[in-house]
Each structure stands twice: as structure tokens, then as C-alpha cells.
Coordinates of C-alpha atoms and ligand atoms in Angstrom, one line a residue:
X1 CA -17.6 8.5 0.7
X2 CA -14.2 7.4 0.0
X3 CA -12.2 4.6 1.2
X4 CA -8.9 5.0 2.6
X5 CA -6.5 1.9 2.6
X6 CA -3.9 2.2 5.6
X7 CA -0.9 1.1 4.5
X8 CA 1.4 2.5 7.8
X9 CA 2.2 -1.3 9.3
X10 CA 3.5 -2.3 6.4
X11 CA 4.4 0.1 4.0
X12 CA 5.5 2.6 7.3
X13 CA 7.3 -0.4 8.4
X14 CA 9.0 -2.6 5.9
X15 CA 11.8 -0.1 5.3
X16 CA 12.8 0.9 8.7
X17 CA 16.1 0.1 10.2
X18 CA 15.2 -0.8 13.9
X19 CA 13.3 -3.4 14.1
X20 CA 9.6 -2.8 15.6
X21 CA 8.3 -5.4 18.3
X22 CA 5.4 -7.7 17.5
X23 CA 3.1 -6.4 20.4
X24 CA 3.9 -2.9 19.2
X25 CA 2.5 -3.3 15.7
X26 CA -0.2 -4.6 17.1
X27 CA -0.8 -1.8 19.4
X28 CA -0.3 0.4 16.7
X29 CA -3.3 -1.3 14.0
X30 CA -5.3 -1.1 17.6
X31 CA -5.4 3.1 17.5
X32 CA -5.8 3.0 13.7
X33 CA -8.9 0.7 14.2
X34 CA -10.1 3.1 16.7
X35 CA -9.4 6.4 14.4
X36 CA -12.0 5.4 12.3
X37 CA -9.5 3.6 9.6
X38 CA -11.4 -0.3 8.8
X39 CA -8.9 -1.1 5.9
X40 CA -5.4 -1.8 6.8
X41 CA -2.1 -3.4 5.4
X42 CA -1.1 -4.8 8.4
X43 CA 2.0 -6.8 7.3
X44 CA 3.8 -9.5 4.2
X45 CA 4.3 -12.4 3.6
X46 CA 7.4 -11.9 1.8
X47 CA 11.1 -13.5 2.7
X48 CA 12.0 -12.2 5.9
X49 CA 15.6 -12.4 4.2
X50 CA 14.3 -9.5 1.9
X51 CA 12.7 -7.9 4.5
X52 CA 13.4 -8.8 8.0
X53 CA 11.1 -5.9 9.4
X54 CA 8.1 -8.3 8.8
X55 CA 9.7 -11.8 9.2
X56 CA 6.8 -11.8 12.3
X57 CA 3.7 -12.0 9.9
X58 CA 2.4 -14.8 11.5
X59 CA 3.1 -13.9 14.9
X60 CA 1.3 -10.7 14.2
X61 CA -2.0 -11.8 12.6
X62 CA -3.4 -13.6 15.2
X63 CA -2.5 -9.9 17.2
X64 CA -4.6 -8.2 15.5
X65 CA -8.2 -6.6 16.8
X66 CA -11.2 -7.8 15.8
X67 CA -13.5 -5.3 13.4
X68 CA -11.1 -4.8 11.0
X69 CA -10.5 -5.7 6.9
X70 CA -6.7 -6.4 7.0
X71 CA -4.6 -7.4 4.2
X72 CA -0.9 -8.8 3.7
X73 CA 1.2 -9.1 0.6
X74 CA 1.7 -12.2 -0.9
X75 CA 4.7 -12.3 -3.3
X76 CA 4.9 -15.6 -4.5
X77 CA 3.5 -19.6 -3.8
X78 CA 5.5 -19.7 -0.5
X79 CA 4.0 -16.4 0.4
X80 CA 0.1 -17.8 -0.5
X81 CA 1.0 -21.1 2.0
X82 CA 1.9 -18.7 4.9
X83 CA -0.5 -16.6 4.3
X84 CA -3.5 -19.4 4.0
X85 CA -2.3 -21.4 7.3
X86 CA -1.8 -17.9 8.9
X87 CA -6.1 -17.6 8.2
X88 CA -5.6 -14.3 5.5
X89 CA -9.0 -13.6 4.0
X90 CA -7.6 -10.2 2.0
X91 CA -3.9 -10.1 0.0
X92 CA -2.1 -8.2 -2.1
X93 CA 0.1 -9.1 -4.9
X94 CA 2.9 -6.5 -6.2
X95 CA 3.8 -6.4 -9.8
X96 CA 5.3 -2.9 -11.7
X97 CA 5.1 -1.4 -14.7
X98 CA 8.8 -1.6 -15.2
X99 CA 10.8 -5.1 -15.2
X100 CA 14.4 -3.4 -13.7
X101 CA 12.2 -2.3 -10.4
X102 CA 10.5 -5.8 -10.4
X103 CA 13.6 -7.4 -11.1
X104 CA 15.3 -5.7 -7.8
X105 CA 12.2 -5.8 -5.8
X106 CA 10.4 -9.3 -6.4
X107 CA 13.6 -11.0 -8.8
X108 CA 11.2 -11.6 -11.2
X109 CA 10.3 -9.9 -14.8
X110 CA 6.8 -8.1 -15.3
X111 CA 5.9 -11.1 -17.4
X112 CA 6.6 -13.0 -14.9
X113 CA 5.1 -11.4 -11.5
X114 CA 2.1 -11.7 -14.0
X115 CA 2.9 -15.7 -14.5
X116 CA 3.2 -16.1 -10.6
X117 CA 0.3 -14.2 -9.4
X118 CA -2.1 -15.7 -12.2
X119 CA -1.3 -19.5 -10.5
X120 CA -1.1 -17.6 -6.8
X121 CA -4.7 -16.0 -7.5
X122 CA -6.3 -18.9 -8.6
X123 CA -5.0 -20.8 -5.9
X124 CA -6.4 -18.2 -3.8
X125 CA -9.8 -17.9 -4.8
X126 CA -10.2 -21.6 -4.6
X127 CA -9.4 -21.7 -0.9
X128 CA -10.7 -18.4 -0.2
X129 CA -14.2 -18.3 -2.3
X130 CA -15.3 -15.0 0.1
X131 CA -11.5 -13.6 0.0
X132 CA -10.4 -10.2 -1.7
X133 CA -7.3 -9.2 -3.9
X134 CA -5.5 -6.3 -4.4
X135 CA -3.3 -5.9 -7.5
X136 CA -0.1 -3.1 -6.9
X137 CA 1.1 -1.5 -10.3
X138 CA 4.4 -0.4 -9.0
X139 CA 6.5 2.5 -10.8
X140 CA 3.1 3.8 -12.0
X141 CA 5.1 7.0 -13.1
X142 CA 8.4 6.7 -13.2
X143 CA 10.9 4.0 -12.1
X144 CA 13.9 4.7 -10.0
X145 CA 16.0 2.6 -12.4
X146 CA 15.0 2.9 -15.6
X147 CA 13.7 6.8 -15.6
X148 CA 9.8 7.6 -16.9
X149 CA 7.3 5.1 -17.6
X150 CA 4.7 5.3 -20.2
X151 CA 1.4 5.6 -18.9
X152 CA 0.3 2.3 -21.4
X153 CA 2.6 0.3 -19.8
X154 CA 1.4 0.6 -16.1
X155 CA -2.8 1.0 -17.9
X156 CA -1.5 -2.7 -19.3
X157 CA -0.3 -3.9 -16.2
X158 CA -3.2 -3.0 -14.1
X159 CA -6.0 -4.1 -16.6
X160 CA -4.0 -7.5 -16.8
X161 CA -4.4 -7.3 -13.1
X162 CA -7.7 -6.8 -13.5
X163 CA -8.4 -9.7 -16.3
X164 CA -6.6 -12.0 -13.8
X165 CA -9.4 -11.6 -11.4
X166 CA -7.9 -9.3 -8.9
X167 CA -10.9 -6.7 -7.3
X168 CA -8.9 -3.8 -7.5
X169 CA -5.2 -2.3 -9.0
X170 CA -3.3 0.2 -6.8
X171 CA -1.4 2.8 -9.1
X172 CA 1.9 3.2 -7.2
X173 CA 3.7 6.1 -7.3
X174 CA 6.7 4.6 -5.5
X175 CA 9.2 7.0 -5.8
X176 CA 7.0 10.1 -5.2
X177 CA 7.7 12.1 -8.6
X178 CA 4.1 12.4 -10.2
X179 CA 2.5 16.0 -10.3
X180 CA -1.9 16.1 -11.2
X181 CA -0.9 16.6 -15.1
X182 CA 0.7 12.9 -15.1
X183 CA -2.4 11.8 -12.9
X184 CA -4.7 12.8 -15.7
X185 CA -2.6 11.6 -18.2
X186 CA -2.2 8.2 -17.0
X187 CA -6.1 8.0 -16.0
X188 CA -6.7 8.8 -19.8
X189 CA -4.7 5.9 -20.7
X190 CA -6.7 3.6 -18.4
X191 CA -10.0 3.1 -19.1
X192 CA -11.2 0.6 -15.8
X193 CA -14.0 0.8 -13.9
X194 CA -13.0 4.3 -11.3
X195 CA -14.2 2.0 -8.3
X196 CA -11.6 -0.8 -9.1
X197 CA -8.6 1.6 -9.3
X198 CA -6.7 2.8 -6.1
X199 CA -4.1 5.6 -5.7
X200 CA -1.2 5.1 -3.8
X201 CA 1.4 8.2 -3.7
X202 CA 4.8 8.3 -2.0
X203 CA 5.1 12.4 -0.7
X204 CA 8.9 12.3 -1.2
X205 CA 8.4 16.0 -3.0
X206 CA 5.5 17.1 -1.7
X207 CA 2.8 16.3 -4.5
X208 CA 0.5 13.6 -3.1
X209 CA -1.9 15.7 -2.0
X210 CA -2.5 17.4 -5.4
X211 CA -2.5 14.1 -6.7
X212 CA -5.4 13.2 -4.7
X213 CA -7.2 16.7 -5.6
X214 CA -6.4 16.1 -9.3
X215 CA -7.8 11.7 -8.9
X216 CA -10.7 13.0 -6.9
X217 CA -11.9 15.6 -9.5
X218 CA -11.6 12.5 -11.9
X219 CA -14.3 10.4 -10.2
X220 CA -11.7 8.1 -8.2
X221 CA -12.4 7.4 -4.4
X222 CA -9.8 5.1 -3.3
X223 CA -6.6 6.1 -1.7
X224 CA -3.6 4.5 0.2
X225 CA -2.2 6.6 2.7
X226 CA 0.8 6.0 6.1
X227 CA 0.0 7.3 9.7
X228 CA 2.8 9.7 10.3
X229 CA 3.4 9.7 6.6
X230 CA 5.7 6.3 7.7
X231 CA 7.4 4.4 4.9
X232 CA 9.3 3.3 1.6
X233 CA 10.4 0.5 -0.2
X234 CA 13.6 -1.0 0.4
X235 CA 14.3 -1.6 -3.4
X236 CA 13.3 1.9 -4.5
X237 CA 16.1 4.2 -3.7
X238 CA 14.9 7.5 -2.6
X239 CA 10.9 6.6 -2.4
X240 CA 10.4 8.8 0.5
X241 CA 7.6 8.5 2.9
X242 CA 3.8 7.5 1.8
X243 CA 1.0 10.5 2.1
X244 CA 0.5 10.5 5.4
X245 CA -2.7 9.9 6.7
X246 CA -2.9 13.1 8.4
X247 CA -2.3 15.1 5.1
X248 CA -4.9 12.7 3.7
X249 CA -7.5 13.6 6.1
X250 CA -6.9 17.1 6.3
X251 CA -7.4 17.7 2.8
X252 CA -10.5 15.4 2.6
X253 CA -12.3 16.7 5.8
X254 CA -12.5 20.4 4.8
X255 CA -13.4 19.7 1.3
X256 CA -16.3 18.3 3.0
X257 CA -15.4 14.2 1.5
X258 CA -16.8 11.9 4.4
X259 CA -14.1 9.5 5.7
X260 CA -15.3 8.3 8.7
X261 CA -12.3 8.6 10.4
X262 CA -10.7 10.6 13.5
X263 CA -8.1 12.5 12.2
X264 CA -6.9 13.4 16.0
X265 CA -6.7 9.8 16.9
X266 CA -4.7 9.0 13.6
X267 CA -2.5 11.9 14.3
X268 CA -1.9 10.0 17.9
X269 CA -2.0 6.5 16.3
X270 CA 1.9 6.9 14.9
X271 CA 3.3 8.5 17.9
X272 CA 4.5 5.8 19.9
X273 CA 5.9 4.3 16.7
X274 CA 7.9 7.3 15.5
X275 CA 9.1 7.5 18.9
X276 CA 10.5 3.5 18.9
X277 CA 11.9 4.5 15.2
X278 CA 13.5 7.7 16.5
X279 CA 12.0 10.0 14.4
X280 CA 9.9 13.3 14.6
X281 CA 6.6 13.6 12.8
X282 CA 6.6 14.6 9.5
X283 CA 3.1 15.1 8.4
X284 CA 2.3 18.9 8.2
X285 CA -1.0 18.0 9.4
X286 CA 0.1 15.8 12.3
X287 CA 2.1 18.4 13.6
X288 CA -0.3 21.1 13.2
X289 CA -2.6 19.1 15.0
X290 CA 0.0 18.3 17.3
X291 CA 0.8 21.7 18.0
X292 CA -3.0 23.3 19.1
X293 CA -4.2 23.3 22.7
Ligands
LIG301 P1 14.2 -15.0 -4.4 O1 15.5 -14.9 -3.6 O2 14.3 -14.9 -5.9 O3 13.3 -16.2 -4.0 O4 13.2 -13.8 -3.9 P2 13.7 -17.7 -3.8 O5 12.5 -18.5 -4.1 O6 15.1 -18.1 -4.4 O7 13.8 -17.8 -2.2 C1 14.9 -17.3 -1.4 C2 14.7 -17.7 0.0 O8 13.6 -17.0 0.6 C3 14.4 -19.2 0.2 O9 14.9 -19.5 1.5 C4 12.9 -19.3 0.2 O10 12.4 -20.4 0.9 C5 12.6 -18.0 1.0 P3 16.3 -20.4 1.6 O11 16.0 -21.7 0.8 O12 17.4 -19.6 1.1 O13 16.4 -20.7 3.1 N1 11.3 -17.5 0.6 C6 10.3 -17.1 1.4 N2 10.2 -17.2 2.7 C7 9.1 -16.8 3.3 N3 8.1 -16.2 2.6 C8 8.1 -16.2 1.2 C9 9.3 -16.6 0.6 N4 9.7 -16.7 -0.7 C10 10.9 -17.2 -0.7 N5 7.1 -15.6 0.6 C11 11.0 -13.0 -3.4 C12 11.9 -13.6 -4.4 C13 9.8 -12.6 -4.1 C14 10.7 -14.0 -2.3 C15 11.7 -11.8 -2.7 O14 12.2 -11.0 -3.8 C16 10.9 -11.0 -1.8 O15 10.4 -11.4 -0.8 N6 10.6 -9.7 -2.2 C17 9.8 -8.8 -1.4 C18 10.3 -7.4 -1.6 C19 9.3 -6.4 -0.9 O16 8.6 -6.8 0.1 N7 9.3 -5.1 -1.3 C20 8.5 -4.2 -0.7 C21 7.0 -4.3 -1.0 S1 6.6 -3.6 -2.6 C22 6.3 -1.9 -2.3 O17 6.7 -1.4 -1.2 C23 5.6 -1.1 -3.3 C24 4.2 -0.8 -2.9 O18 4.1 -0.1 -1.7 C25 3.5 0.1 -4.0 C26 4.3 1.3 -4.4 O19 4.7 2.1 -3.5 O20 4.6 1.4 -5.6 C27 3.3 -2.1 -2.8
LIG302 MG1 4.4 2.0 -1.4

């Protein structure tokens, strides 16, 4: 069985330009809840003046239906208060393997996201004995500033993620460049436990899927995918969509891999969203499911 981390709420989300209403979000973890999907990102805790598309965190937690494992990024101190009065039992902290994207994304050097989440963690786990953390290894590949990254710098990153006491790293291909012979080369560089290590691939040119084959045939079973293949980061120019869920599914399902999950409902799940954000599915999956009586 694998386990599939829905990131679409917040990843799908934090880079959109219209602004998506609180109730709608809500709605919208509702039908992934019901696909199937347990594990969701549902929002951050970050400053709504770096990202104003979830400035509602708190507003939306409370939202949110009962029966499923939801998680929210904590940048920083400020972010771990919110997130603890707000009753968060699951967070993620974001760190890179290159200090010009951490830099632009968190204003912080690698060294010292590392610095931060060490204090934030331990805070954590003292007022959340039974809570979970995520680690995210940013520009796991290549970073959209400061070109290729060597695959000892993101293993580094995520086993110092790992040392810190976080339960599992997500490899982040953020701008969506990686192809399965730089999956293999960075797994060879890694050398952590398969079942503490997550994917998480941006489809901007069409690889994530043959990442997945390539991580799968490695022995790793956790992946991050978008409904509707939603999403970006607003300080990576060019990241593209995540794999969408759909594409995930597709792929998983007739390899025979359990998930678990509806892939029709998850193909509806992102409908009424794209629709508020404008846009037309993009998931070759979703539409081709779309499409059929
Ligand atoms: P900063 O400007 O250096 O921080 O930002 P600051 O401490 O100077 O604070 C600036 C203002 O924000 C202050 O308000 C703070 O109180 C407030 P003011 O005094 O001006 O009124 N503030 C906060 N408010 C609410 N919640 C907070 C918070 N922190 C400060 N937590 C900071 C540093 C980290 C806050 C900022 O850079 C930030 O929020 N960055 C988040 C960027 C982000 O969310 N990026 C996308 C997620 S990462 C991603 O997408 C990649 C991933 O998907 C994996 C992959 O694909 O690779 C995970
Ligand atoms: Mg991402």
C-alpha cells in the first residue's frame, strides 16, 4: 500500500491569484476526504503578507471534516503559536537544499531554516507529545536560482531533518526538472530509512509520473500529489503545477498499487475549484476521466 499526501489546499492554492473563499476550501478537503484521500495539506501558517491566499488558516481549521490527518506548514516561532492555539496536531516545516531559494522563499539561509526549525520542533513535540512532523527538502534537484543541486546537499539536508526529530523528509522537486536517472541518483546519495522519505514532484514538464515509476521500483511508497494537478510556489519562478492526483492514481491503480482512493471522486473533488480559479483541467487523467460516459 502506499500513502498519498494531498497537498491541493495548500500547495494547489498558495500560488493562485484570485483569492479562494474559506467555506470553499473547506468544501473542497470535504470531496478529497470522501475520494478516499486521509492525508491532506490543508493550509500554512505562514505571513499572510507572503502569501495572502492562506492568511484564513485559522478560520479554516476548525472547517475542516472530521476523519482526516491534516497538516499545515509552520515556517517559523510565530507560525508554531498560530498553529498550536489553532489545535494543529500534524505540521510541516520547509527548508531547501539551496540557501538563494530559501533565502527568497522563507528569508532565511539553509543553516538557518535548520536553526529555526530545530527550536520550532522541540517546542512542538513538547506541546504535542502524540503530534507528527514533516520535514520539506526544497530544490531537491535543481534550484530556480542558482541552477543544479548536488544530490549530497539535499541527502544532507533531509537526514539533518531527520536527526532533528522530524518523522519524515519530503524531496521537493519544486521546479519540476527531475527525470528517473536523477531520482536514482539522488536516492543513492541518501541512505534513510525508504518509509521516512516522501516524494513530492512539480509536473511542469511532464516527468512526475516517471519519477514515481522510477521511486516506486526503489522501494519508496510515499508520494505528494494536487487534485487537478493545482499549484506552485510563489518564490519559484516557473514551478508549474504539482502531479496531479489524477495522474497519480491512474498510474498507481493499473499497476495494481492499492491506494484506497476514488480516483472519479478526486477527478470531481477539483472541479468546482478550477472553476472559482478560472481555469480548465489539466490532469491528462482528469480529463480522460472526464471525458467517458
Ligand atoms: P520575514 O519578512 O523575514 O519575517 O518573513 P518577519 O519576522 O520580519 O515578519 C514579517 C511580518 O510577518 C511581521 O509582521 C510578522 O509578525 C509577520 P509586521 O510586524 O510587519 O506586521 N509574520 C507572520 N505572521 C503570521 N504568521 C507567521 C508570521 N511570520 C512572520 N508565521 C517568513 C519570513 C518565513 C515569515 C516569510 O518568508 C514567509 O511566510 N514565507 C513563506 C513562503 C511560503 O509559504 N512559500 C511557499 C511554501 S514552500 C513550497 O511551496 C515548497 C513545497 O511545496 C515543496 C516543494 O515543492 O519543493 C513545500
Ligand atoms: Mg510544492
Amino acid at each position: 500500500m502506499v500513502r498519498i499526501v494531498e497537498v491541493g489546499p495548500r500547495d494547489g492554492l498558495q500560488n493562485e491569484p484570485t483569492a479562494v473563499p474559506t467555506a470553499e476550501k473547506a468544501a473542497f478537503v470535504q470531496r478529497l476526504l470522501e475520494s478516499g484521500l486521509k492525508e491532506i495539506e490543508a493550509t500554512s501558517f505562514v505571513s499572510p503578507k507572503w502569501v495572502p491566499q492562506l492568511g484564513d488558516a485559522a478560520e479554516l481549521w476548525p472547517l475542516l471534516p472530521k476523519g482526516g490527518l491534516y497538516s499545515a506548514l509552520v515556517p517559523n516561532e510565530r507560525g508554531l503559536d498560530r498553529a498550536l492555539e489553532t489545535g494543529v496536531q500534524r505540521i510541516a516545516l520547509f527548508t531547501a537544499a539551496s540557501d538563494a531559494f530559501t533565502q527568497k522563499n522563507i528569508n532565511m539561509t539553509v543553516a538557518e531554516s535548520l536553526d529555526v526549525f530545530s527550536a520550532v520542533m522541540e517546542r512542538f513535540r513538547s506541546e504535542r507529545p502524540e503530534g507528527w512532523v514533516r520535514g520539506y527538502v526544497s530544490t531537491a534537484f535543481e534550484c530556480p536560482y542558482a541552477g543544479k543541486v548536488d544530490p549530497s546537499a539535499t541527502a544532507d539536508v533531509a537526514r539533518r531533518l531527520l536527526e532533528m526529530g522530524a518523522d519524515e523528509v519530503s524531496l521537493g522537486d519544486t521546479i519540476g526538472v527531475a527525470v528517473p536517472r536523477e531520482v536514482r541518483a539522488l536516492e543513492r546519495a541518501l541512505g534513510l530509512p525508504k518509509e521516512k522519505v516522501a516524494w513530492h514532484f512539480h509536473d511542469t514538464r511532464g516527468t512526475a509520473v516517471a519519477n514515481i515509476a522510477e521511486a516506486l521500483s526503489l522501494g519508496y511508497t510515499v508520494f505528494d500529489s494536487s487534485a487537478g494537478g493545482l499549484g506552485g510556489c510563489p518564490y519559484a519562478p516557473g514551478a508549474g503545477g504539482n502531479l496531479a492526483t489524477e495522474d497519480l492514481l491512474y498510474f498507481l491503480d493499473r499497476s495494481g498499487v492499492p491506494t484506497g482512493v476514488d480516483h472519479r471522486l478526486v477527478a470531481e473533488a477539483s472541479l468546482p475549484i478550477l472553476s472559482l480559479l478560472g481555469r480548465s483541467p489539466s490532469s491528462k487523467a482528469q480529463l480522460a476521466l472526464l471525458s467517458r460516459p
